[in-house]
One Martini backbone bead per residue (centre of mass of N, CA, C, O) as a GRO file, in nm:
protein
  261
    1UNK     BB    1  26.067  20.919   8.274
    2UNK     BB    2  25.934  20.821   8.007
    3UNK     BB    3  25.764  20.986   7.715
    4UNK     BB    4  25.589  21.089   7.448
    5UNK     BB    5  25.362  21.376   7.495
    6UNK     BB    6  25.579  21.472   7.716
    7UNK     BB    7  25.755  21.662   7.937
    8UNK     BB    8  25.985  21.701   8.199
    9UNK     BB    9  26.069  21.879   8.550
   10UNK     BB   10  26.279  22.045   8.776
   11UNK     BB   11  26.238  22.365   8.990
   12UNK     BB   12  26.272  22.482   9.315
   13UNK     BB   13  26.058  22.243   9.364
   14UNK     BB   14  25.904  22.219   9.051
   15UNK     BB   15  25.692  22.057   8.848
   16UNK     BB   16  25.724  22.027   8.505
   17UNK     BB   17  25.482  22.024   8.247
   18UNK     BB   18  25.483  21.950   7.906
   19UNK     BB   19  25.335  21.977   7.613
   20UNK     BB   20  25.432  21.728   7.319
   21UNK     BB   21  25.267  21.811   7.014
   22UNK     BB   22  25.325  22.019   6.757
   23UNK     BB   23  25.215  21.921   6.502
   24UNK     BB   24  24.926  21.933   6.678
   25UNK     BB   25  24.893  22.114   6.885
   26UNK     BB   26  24.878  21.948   7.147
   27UNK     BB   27  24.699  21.748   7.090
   28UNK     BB   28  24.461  21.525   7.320
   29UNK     BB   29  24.540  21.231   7.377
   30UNK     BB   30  24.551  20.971   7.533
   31UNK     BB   31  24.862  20.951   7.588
   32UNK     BB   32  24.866  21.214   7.697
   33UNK     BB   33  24.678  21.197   7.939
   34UNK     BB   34  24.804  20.967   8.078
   35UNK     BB   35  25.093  21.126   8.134
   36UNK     BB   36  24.997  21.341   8.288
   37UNK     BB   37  24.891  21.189   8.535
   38UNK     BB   38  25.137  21.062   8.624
   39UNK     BB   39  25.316  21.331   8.629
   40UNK     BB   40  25.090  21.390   8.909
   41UNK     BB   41  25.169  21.179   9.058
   42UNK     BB   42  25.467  21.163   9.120
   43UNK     BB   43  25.481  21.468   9.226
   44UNK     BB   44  25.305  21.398   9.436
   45UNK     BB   45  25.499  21.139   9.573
   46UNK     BB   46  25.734  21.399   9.596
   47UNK     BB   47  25.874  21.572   9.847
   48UNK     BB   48  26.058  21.766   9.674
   49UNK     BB   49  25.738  21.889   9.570
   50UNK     BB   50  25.511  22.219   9.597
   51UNK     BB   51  25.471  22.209   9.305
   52UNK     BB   52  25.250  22.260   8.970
   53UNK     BB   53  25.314  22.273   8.651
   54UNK     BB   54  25.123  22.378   8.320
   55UNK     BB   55  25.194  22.327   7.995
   56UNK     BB   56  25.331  22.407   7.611
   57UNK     BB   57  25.460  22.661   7.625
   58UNK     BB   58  25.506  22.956   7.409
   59UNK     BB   59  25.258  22.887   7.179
   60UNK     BB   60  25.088  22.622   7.261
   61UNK     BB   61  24.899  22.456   7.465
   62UNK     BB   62  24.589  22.360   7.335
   63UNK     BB   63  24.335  22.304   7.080
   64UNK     BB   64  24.258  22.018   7.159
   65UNK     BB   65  24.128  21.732   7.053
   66UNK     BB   66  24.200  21.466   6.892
   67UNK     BB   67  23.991  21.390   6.616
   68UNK     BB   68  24.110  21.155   6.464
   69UNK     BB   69  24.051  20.968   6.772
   70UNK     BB   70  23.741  21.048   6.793
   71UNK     BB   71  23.543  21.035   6.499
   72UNK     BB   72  23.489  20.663   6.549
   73UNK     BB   73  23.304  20.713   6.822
   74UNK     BB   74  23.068  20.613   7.008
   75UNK     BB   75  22.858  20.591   7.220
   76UNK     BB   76  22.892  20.307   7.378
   77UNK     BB   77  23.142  20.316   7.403
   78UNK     BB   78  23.192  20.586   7.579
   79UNK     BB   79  22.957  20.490   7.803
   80UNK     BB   80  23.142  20.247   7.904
   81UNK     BB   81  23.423  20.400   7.940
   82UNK     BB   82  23.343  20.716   7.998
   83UNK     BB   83  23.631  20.825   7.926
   84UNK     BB   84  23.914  20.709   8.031
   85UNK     BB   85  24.120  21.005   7.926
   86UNK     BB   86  23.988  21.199   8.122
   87UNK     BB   87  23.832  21.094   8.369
   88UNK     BB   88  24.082  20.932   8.499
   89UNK     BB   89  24.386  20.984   8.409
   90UNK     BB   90  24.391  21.314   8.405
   91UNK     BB   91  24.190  21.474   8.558
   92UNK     BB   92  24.161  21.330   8.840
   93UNK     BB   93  24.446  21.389   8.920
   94UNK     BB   94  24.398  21.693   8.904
   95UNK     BB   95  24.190  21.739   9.109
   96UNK     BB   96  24.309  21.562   9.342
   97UNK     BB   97  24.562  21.710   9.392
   98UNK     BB   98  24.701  21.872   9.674
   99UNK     BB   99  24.869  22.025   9.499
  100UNK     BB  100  24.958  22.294   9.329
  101UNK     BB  101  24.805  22.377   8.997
  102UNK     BB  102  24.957  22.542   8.729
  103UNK     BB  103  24.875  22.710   8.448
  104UNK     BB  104  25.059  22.760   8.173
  105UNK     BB  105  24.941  23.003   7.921
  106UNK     BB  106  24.992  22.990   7.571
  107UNK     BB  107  24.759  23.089   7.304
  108UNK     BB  108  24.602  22.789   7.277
  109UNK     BB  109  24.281  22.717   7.486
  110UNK     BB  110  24.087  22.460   7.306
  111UNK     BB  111  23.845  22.264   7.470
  112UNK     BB  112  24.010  22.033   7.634
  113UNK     BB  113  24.221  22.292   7.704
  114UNK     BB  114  24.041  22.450   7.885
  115UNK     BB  115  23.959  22.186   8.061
  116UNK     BB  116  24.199  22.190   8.153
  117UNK     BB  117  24.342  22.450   8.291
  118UNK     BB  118  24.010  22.436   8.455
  119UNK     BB  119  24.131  22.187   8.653
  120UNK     BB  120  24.327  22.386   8.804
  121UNK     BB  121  24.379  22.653   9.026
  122UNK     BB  122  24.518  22.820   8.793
  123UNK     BB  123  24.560  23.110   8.559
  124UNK     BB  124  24.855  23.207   8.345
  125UNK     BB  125  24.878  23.443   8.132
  126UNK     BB  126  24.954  23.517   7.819
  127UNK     BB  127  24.880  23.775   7.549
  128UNK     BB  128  24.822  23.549   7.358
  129UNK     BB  129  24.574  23.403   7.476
  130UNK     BB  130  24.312  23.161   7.377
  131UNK     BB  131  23.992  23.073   7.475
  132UNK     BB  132  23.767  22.769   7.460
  133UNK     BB  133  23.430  22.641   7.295
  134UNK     BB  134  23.407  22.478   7.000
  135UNK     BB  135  23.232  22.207   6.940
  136UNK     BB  136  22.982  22.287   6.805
  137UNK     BB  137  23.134  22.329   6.501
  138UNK     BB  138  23.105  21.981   6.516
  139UNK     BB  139  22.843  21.897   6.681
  140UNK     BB  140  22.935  21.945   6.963
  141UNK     BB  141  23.014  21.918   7.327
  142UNK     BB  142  23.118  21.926   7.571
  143UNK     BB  143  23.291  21.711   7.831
  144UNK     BB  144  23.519  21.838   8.063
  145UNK     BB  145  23.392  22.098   8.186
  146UNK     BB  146  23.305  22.322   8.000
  147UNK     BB  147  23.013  22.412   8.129
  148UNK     BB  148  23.084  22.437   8.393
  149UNK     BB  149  23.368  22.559   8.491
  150UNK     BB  150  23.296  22.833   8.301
  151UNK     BB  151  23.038  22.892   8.445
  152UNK     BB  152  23.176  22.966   8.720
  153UNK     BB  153  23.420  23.172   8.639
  154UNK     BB  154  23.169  23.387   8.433
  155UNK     BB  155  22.922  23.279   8.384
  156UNK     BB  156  22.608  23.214   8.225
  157UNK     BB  157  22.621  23.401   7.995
  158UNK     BB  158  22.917  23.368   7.856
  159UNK     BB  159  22.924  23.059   7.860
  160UNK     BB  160  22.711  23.029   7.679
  161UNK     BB  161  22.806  23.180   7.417
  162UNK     BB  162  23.050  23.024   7.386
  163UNK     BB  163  22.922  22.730   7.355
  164UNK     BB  164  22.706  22.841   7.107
  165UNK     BB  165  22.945  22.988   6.922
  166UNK     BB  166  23.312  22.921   6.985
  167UNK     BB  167  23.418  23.178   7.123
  168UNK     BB  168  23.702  23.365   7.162
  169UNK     BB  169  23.894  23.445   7.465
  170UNK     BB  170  24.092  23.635   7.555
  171UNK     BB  171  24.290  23.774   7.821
  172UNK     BB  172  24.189  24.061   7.859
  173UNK     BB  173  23.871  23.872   7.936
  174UNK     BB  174  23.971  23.655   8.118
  175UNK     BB  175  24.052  23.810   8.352
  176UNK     BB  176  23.788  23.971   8.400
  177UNK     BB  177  23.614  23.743   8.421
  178UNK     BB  178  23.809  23.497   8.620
  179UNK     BB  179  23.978  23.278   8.498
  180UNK     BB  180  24.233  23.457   8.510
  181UNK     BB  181  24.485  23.571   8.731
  182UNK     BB  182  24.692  23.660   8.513
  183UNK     BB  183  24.904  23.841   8.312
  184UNK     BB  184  25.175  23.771   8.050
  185UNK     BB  185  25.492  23.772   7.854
  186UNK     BB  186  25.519  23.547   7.720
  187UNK     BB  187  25.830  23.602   7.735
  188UNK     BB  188  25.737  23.554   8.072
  189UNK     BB  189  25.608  23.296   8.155
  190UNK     BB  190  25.780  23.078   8.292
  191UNK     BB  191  25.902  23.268   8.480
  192UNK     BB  192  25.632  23.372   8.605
  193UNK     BB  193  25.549  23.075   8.698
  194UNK     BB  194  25.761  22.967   8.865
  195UNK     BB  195  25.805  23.181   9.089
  196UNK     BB  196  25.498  23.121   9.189
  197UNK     BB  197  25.564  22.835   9.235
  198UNK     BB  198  25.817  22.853   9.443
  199UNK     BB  199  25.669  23.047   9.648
  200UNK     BB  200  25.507  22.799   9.719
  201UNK     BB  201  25.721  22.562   9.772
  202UNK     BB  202  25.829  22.741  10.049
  203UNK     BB  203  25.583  22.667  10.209
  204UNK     BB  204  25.394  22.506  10.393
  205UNK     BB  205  25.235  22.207  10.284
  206UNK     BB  206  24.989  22.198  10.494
  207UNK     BB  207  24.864  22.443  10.448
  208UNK     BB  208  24.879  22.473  10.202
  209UNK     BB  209  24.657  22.197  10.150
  210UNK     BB  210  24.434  22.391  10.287
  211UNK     BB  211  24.377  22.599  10.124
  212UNK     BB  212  24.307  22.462   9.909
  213UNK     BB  213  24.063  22.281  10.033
  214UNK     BB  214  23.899  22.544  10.120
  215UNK     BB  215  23.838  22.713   9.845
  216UNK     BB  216  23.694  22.460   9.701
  217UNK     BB  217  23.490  22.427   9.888
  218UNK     BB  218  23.344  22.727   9.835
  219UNK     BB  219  23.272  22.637   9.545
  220UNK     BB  220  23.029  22.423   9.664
  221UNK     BB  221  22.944  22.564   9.931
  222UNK     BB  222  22.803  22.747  10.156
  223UNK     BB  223  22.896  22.976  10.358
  224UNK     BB  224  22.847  22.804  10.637
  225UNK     BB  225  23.037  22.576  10.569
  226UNK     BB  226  23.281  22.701  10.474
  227UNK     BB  227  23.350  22.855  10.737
  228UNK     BB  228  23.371  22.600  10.926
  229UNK     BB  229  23.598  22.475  10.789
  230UNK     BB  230  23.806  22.686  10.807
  231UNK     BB  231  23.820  22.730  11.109
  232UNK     BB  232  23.909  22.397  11.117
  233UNK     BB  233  24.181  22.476  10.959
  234UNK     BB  234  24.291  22.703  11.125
  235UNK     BB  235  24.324  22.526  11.403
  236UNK     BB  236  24.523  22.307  11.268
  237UNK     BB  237  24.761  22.500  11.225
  238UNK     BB  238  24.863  22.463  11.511
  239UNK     BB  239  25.007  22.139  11.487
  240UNK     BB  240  25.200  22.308  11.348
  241UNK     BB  241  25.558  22.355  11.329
  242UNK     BB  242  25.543  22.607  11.096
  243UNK     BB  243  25.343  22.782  11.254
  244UNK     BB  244  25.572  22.817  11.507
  245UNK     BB  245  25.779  22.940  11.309
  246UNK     BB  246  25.656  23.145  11.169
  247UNK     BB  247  25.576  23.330  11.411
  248UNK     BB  248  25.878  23.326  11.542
  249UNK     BB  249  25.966  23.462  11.251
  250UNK     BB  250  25.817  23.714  11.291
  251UNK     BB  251  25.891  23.827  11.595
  252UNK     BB  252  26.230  23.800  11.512
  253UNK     BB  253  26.293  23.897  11.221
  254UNK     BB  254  26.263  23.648  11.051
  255UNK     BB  255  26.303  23.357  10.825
  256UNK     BB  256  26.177  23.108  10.789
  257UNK     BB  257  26.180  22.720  10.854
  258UNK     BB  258  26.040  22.487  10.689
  259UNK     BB  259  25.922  22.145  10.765
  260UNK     BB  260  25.660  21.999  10.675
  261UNK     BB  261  25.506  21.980  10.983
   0.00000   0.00000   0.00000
């Protein structure tokens, strides 16, 4: 397909997504938004894509929404329309998709960027990437995700402070709170975003989608529930051809053939 405001590609088997606005910082608009969704929807039911990455390049993520879009938004608007390139279009995509989602940022994820990125399932941060939650700065507050989302991953005392103050978490702050999984330097940012998304990408797909499904539980629900869940999962991967190879090529000293199913 063809896009205004996104790249894609795919490469080893993963689909990649980069945000493509370079002249305003890749602010967020609804074409923006809605551009994301659909190519996280494509990812999702390309048979031949086992992971998907999500990026802005080597300079910066997204530095927030584009301000110059929402200025003249009313509350009855919004509150009417639910904010539908947020909470529809491009979020629900990336929350909802099976396969796993990783952010490779560089530079600013900063306001609705750190917001998309915290919607992913994991984040690779390059060495000079810096998180945050401005919006108090312009008179208003996080909306899609910012109050909860950096709440759950690093806690709600920092998390207040960030949004109460708009202080922006450098990457290793942001590694040690838990937010980010990795830090790498930015020029070798996408080279090892790619290499662990085609490593998950050569994984039996159906087992992915069974850890990504498990851990997700894990963070809603109470640990014996989380734990039935686990087990029910874990025994569910007997069904599958992929364990069972998996298996035999390792009691045989060989590299699996998985065949997704």
């Amino acid at each position: 397909m063809s896009y205004q405001c996104i790249l894609t590609d795919v490469k080893q088997g993963v689909g990649i997504i980069t945000l493509n606005r370079p002249k305003v910082m890749n602010a967020l608009n609804a074409t923006l938004c809605r551009e994301v969704g659909e190519a996280v929807d494509g990812f999702e039911a390309n048979d031949s894509i086992g992971c998907i990455i999500l990026t802005g390049g080597d300079q910066v993520f997204a530095a927030g929404a584009d301000i110059k879009e929402m200025k003249d938004q009313s509350f009855p608007a919004l509150h009417a329309k639910n904010f539908p390139y947020i909470q529809r279009d491009c979020w629900r995509a990336i929350e909802d998709a099976r396969k796993p989602i990783i952010a490779a940022v560089a530079g600013f994820a900063l306001g609705g960027g750190c917001e998309m990125v915290m919607a992913c399932d994991f984040i690779i941060a390059a060495d000079n990437a810096k998180f945050g939650q401005p919006e108090v700065s312009i008179g208003t507050m996080p909306g899609a995700g910012g109050t909860q989302r950096l709440t759950k991953a690093v806690g709600k005392a920092k998390a207040m402070e960030m949004c109460l103050t708009g202080r922006m978490m450098d990457a290793e702050e942001a590694e040690r709170s838990g937010l980010v999984a990795r830090i790498v330097t930015a020029e070798a940012l996408a080279e090892q975003a790619l290499k662990t998304a085609a490593k998950i990408a050569s994984m039996s797909r159906p087992t992915v989608m069974l850890i990504k499904e498990s851990v997700n539980m894990g963070v809603s629900c109470s640990l014996d529930d989380g734990l039935r869940f686990e087990r029910r999962a874990f025994e569910a991967t007997f069904a599958f051809e992929d364990c069972s190879e998996g298996m035999n090529a390792f009691a045989e000293k060989r590299k699996p053939v998985f065949k997704n199913r």
